[in-house]
mmCIF file of C-alpha atoms (C1' of nucleotides) in Angstrom:
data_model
loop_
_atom_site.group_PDB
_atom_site.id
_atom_site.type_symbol
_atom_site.label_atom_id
_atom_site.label_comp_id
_atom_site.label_asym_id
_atom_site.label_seq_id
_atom_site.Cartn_x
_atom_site.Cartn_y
_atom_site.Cartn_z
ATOM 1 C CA UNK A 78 72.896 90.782 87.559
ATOM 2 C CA UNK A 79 75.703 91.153 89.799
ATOM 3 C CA UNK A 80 76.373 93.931 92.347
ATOM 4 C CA UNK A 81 79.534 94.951 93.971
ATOM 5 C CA UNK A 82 79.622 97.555 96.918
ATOM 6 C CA UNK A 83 82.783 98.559 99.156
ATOM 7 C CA UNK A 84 82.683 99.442 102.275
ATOM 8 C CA UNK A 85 85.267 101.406 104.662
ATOM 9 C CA UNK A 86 83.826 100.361 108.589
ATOM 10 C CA UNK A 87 85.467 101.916 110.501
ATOM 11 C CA UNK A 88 85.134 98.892 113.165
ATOM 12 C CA UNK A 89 83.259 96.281 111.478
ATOM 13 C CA UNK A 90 81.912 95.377 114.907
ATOM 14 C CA UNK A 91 80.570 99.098 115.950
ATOM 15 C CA UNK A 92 78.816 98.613 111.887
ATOM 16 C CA UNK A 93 77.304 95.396 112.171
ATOM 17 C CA UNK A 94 73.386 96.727 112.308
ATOM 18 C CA UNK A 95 74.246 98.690 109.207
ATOM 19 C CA UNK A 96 76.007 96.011 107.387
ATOM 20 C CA UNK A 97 72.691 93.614 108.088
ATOM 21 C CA UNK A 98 70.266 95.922 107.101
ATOM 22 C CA UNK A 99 72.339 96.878 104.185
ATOM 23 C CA UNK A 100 72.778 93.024 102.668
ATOM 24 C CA UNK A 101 68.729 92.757 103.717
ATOM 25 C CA UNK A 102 68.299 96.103 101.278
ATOM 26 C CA UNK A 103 70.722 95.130 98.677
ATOM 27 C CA UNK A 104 72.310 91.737 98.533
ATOM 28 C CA UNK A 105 75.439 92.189 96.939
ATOM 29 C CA UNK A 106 77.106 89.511 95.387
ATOM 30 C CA UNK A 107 79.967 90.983 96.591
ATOM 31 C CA UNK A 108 80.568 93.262 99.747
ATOM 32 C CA UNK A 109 84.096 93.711 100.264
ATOM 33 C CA UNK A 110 84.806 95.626 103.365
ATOM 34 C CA UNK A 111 87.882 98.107 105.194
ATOM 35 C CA UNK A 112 89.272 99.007 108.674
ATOM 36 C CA UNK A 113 87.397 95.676 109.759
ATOM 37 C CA UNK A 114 89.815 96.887 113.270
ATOM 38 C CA UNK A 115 89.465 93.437 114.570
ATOM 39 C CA UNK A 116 91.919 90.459 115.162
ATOM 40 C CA UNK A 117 90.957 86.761 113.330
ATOM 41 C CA UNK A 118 89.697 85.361 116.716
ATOM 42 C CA UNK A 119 87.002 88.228 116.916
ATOM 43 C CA UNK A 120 86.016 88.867 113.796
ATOM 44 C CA UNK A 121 82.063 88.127 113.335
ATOM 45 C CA UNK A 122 82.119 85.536 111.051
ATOM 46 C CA UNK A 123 78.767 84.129 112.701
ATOM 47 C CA UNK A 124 76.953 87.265 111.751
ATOM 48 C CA UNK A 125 77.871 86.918 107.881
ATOM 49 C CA UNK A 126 77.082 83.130 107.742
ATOM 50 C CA UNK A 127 73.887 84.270 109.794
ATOM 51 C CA UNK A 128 72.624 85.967 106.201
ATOM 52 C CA UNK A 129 74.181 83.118 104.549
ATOM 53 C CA UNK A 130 77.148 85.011 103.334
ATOM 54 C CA UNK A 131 81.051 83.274 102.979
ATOM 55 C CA UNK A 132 83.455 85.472 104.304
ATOM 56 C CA UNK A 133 87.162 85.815 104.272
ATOM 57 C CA UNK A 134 88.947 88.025 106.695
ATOM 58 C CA UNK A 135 92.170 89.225 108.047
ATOM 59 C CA UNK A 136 92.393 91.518 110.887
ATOM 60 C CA UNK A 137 94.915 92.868 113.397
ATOM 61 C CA UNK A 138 94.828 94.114 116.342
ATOM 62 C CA UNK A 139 93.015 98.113 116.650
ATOM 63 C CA UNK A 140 93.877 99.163 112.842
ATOM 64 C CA UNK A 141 93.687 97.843 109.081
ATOM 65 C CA UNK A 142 91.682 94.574 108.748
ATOM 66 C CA UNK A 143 89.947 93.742 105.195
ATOM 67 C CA UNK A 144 87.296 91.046 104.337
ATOM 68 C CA UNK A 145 84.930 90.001 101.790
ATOM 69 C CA UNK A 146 81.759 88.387 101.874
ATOM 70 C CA UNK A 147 79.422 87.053 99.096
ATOM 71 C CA UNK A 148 76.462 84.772 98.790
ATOM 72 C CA UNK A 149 78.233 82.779 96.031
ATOM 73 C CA UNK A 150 81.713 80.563 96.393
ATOM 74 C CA UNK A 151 85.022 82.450 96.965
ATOM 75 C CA UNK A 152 87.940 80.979 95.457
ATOM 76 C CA UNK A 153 91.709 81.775 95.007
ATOM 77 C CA UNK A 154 92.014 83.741 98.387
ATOM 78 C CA UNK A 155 95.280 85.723 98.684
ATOM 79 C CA UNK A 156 96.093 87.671 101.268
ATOM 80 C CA UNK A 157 99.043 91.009 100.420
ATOM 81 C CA UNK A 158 100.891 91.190 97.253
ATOM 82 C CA UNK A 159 102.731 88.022 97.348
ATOM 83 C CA UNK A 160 105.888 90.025 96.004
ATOM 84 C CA UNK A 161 108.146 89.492 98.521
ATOM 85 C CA UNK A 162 107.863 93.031 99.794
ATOM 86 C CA UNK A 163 104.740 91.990 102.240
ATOM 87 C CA UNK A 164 104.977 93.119 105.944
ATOM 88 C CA UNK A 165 102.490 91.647 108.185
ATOM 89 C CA UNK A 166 100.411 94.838 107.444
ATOM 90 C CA UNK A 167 100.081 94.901 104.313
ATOM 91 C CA UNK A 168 98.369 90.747 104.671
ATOM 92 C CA UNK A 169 95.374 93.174 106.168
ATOM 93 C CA UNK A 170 95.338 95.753 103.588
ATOM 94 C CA UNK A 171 95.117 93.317 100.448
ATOM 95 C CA UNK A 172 92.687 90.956 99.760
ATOM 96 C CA UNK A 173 92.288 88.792 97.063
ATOM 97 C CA UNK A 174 90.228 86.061 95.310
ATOM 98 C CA UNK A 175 87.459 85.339 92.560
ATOM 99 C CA UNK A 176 83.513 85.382 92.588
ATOM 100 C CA UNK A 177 81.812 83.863 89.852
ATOM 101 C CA UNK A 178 84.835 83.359 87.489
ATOM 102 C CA UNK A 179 85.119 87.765 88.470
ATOM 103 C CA UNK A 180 89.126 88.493 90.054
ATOM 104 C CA UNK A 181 88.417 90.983 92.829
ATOM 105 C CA UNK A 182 90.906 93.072 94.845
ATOM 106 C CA UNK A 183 90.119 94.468 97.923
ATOM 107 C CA UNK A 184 92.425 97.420 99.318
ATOM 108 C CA UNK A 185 93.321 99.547 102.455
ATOM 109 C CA UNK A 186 95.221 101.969 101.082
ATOM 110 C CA UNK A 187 97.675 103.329 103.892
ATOM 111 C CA UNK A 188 96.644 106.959 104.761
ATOM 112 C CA UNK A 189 99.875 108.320 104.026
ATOM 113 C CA UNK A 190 99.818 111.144 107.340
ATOM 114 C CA UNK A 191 101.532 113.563 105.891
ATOM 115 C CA UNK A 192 103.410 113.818 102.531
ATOM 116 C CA UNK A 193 106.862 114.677 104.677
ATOM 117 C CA UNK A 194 106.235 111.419 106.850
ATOM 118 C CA UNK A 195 107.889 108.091 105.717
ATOM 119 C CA UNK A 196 104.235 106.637 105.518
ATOM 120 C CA UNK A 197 103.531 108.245 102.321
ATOM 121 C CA UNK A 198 106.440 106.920 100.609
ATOM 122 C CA UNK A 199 104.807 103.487 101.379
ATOM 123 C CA UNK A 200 101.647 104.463 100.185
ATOM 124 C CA UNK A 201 103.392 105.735 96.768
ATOM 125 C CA UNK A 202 105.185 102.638 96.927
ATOM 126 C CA UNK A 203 101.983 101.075 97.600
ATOM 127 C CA UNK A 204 100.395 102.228 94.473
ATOM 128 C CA UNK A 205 103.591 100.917 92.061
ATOM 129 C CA UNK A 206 103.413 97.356 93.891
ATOM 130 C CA UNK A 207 99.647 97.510 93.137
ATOM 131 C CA UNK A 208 100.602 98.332 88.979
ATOM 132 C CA UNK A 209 103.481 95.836 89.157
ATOM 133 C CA UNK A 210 100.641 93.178 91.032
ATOM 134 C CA UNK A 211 98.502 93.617 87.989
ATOM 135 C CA UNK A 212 100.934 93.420 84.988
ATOM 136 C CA UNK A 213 102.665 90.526 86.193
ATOM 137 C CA UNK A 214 99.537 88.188 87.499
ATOM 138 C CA UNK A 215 96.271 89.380 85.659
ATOM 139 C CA UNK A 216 95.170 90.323 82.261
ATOM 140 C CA UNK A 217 92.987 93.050 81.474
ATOM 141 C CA UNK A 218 90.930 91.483 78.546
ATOM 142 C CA UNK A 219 89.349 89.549 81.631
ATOM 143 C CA UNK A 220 87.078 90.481 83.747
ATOM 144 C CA UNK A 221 88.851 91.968 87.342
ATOM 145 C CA UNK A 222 87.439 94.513 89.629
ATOM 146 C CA UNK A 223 89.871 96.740 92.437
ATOM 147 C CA UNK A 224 88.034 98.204 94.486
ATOM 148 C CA UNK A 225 88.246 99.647 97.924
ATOM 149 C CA UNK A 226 89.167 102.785 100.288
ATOM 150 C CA UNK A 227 92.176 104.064 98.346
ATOM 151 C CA UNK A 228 92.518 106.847 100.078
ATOM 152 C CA UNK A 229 92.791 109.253 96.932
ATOM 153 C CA UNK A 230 90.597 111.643 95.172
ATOM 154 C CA UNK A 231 91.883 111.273 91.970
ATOM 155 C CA UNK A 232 90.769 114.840 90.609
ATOM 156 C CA UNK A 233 89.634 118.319 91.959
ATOM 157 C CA UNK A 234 86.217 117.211 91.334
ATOM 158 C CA UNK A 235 86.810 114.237 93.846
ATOM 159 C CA UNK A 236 87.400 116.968 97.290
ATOM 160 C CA UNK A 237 86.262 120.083 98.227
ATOM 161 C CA UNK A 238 87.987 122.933 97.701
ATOM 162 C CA UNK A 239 90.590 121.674 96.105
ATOM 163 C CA UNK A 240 92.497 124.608 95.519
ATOM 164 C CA UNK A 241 93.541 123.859 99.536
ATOM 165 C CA UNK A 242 94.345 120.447 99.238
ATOM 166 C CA UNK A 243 97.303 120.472 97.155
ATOM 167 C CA UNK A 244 99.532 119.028 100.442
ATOM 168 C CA UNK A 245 97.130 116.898 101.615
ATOM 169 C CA UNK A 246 98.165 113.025 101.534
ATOM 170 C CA UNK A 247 94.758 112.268 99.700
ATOM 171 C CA UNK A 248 95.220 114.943 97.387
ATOM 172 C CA UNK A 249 98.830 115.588 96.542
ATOM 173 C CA UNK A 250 100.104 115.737 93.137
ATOM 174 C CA UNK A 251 101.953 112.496 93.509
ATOM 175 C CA UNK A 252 99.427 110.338 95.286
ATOM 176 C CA UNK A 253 97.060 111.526 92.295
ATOM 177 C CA UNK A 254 99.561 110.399 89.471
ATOM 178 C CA UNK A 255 100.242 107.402 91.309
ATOM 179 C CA UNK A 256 96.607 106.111 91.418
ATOM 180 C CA UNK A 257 96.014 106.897 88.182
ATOM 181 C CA UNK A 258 99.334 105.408 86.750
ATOM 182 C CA UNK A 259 97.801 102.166 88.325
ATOM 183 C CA UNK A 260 94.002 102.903 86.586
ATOM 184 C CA UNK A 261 95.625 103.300 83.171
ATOM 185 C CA UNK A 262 97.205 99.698 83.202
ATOM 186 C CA UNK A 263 93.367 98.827 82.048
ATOM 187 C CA UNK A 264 90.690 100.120 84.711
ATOM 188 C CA UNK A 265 87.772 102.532 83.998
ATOM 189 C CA UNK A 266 86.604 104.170 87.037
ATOM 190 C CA UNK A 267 82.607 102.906 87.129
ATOM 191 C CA UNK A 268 81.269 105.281 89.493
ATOM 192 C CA UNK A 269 82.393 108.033 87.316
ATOM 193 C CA UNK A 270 80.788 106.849 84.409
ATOM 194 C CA UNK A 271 77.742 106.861 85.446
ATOM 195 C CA UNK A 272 78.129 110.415 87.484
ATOM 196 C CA UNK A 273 80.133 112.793 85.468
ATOM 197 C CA UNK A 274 78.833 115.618 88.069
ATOM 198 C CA UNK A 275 80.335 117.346 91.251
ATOM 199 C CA UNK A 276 79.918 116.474 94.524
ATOM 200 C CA UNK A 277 79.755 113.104 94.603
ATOM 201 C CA UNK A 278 81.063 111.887 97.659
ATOM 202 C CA UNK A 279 81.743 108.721 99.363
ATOM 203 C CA UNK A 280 83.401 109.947 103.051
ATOM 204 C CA UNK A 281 82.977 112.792 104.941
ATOM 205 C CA UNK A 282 85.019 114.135 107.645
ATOM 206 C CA UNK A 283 82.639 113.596 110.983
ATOM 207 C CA UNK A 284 84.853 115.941 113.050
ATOM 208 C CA UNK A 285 83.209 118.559 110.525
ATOM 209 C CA UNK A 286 80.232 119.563 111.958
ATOM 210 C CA UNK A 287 77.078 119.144 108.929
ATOM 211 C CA UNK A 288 79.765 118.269 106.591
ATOM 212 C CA UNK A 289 77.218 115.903 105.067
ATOM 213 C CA UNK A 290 74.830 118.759 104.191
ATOM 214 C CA UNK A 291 77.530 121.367 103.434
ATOM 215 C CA UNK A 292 78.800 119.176 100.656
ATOM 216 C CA UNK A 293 81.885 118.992 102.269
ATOM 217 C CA UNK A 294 83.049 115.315 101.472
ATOM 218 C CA UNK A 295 85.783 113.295 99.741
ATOM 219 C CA UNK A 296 85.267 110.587 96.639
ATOM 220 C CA UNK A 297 88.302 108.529 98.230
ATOM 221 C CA UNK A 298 86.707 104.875 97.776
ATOM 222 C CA UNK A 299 86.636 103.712 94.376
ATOM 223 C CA UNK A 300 85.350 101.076 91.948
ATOM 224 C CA UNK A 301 87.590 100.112 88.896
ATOM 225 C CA UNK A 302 86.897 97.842 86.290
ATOM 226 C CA UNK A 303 88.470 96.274 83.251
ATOM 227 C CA UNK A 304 86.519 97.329 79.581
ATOM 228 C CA UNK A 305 84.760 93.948 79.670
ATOM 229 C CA UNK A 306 82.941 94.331 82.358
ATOM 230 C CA UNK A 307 83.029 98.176 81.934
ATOM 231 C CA UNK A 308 80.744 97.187 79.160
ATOM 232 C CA UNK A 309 78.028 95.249 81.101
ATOM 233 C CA UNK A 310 77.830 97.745 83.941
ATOM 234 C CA UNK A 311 74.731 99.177 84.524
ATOM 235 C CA UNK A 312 74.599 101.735 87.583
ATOM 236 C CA UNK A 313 76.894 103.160 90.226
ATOM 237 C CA UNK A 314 75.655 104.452 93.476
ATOM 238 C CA UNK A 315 77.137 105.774 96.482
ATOM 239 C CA UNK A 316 74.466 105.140 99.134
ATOM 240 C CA UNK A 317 74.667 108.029 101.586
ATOM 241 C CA UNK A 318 71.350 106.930 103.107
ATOM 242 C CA UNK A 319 73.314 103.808 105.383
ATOM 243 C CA UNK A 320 75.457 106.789 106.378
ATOM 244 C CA UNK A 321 72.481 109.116 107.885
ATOM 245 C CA UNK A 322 71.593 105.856 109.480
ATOM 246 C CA UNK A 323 75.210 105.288 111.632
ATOM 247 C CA UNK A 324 76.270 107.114 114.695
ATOM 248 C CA UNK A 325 78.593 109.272 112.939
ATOM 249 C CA UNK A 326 81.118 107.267 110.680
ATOM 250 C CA UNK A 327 83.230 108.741 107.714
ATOM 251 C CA UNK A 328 82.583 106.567 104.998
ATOM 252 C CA UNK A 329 79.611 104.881 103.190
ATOM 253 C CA UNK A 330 78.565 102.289 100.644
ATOM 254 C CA UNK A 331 79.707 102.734 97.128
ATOM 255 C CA UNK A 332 78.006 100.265 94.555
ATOM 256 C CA UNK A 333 78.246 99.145 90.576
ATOM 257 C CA UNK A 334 75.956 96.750 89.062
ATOM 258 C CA UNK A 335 76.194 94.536 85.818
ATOM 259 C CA UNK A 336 74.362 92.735 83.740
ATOM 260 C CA UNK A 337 75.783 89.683 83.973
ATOM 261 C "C1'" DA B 185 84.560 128.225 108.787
ATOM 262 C "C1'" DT B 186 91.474 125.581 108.205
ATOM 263 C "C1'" DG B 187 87.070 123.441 112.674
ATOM 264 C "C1'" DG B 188 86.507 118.709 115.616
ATOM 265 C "C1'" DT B 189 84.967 113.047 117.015
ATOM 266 C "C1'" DC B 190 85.032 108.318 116.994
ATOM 267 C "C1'" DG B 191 86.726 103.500 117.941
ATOM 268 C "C1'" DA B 192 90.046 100.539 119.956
ATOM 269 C "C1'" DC B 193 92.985 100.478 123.504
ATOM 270 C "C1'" DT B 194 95.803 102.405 126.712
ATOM 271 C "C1'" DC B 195 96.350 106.261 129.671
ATOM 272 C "C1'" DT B 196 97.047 107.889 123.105
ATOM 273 C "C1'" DC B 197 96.853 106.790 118.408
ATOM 274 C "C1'" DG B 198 95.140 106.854 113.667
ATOM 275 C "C1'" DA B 199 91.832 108.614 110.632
#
DNA sequence: ATGGTCGACTCTCGA
């Protein structure tokens, strides 16, 4: 068995009770983690090594931030694209490296603000480095996972009302084809797989009052696969419950698991 | 219902 889950935090430090009772719950062999919002120096590496997790990390100061943790050895730990194009952002969007002979990549996905602001010409840009990053240094007969807050819901069944969301960064036509230009070098979408039906969301708005109970959510972090592992998976979960458990945060757990 | 809040950090931004 091995079980993946990603995480956006949203301050890994305000999330650490959550986090904790989360590994206690489920023990993933693999908890790779977003908007850590915390420099190197501060970042709670006690606390993981505390549930005898290894964790990698890179933070910066107030925004971005990504990490990993797992109870087994992590190898081959890259931090950006390594393309020459990386600014010192991007090293805390990215991260890289392989569990159990499994290549995982962790993202941030920049937000994008507004489709007229420069920021989501980055994030399109983001999305071709990301295809470019997987044609030229992995192969999809082996076993890879992406994973992370991508900031997209990839199809009208992925937001609610949908039919107003046509401008929205997370939503827009282009943002939509660029995510899923990436998922057809040789990704299946997991989650999906296993839940074919509406309203299956993974972040919800908390400036919307009851948005939880009105349905009114966002599938915007994703698990992708390659067909080989594809073929082992068992489940995919998005565990609201950790959610209901937070002072109000926007995202929650979402989880695959294979029989490996 | 087109809303409003949170976290980090400065006196406001990003989501």
């Amino acid at each position: 068995m091995f079980t993946i889950a990603t995480y956006n935090t949203n301050s890994i430090r305000a999330r650490l009770h959550i986090i904790k009772k989360y590994i206690e719950d489920i023990h993933p062999d693999c908890l790779c983690l977003q908007e850590t919002k915390v420099v190197d120096e501060q970042f709670p590496k006690e606390f993981f090594l505390e549930q005898k997790y290894n964790v990698i990390f890179k933070g910066q100061k107030a925004y971005n931030g990504v990490a990993i943790a797992s109870p087994h050895k992590i190898e081959d730990v890259i931090f950006g694209f390594e393309d020459g194009e990386d600014r010192e952002e991007d090293l805390t969007r990215l991260i890289r490296c392989k569990i159990k002979g499994i290549s995982i990549i962790n993202s941030y996905v920049p937000q994008g603000r507004d489709i007229e602001h420069e920021q989501y010409q980055i994030k399109l840009n983001w999305f071709k480095r990301l295809k470019r990053l997987f044609e030229q240094k992995y192969k999809k007969e082996l076993p890879i996972i992406w994973c992370g807050d991508m900031n997209v819901a990839p199809t009208e069944l992925d937001v609610y009302e949908p039919e107003k969301k046509l401008d929205h960064v997370c939503f827009h036509e282009a943002v939509r084809r660029a995510f899923l230009d990436v998922v057809s070098w040789g990704f299946i979408d997991i989650f999906r797989k296993f839940h074919p039906e509406p309203e299956q969301f993974s972040f919800f708005d908390y400036r919307i009052r009851g948005a939880v109970k009105r349905k009114l959510g966002w599938r915007i972090d994703h698990i992708l696969v390659t067909k080989n592992l594809a073929d082992k998976a068992i489940d995919a979960k998005i565990d609201l419950k950790y959610r209901l458990l937070q002072k109000p945060s926007d995202h929650t757990f979402v989880r695959a698991l294979f029989d490996l």
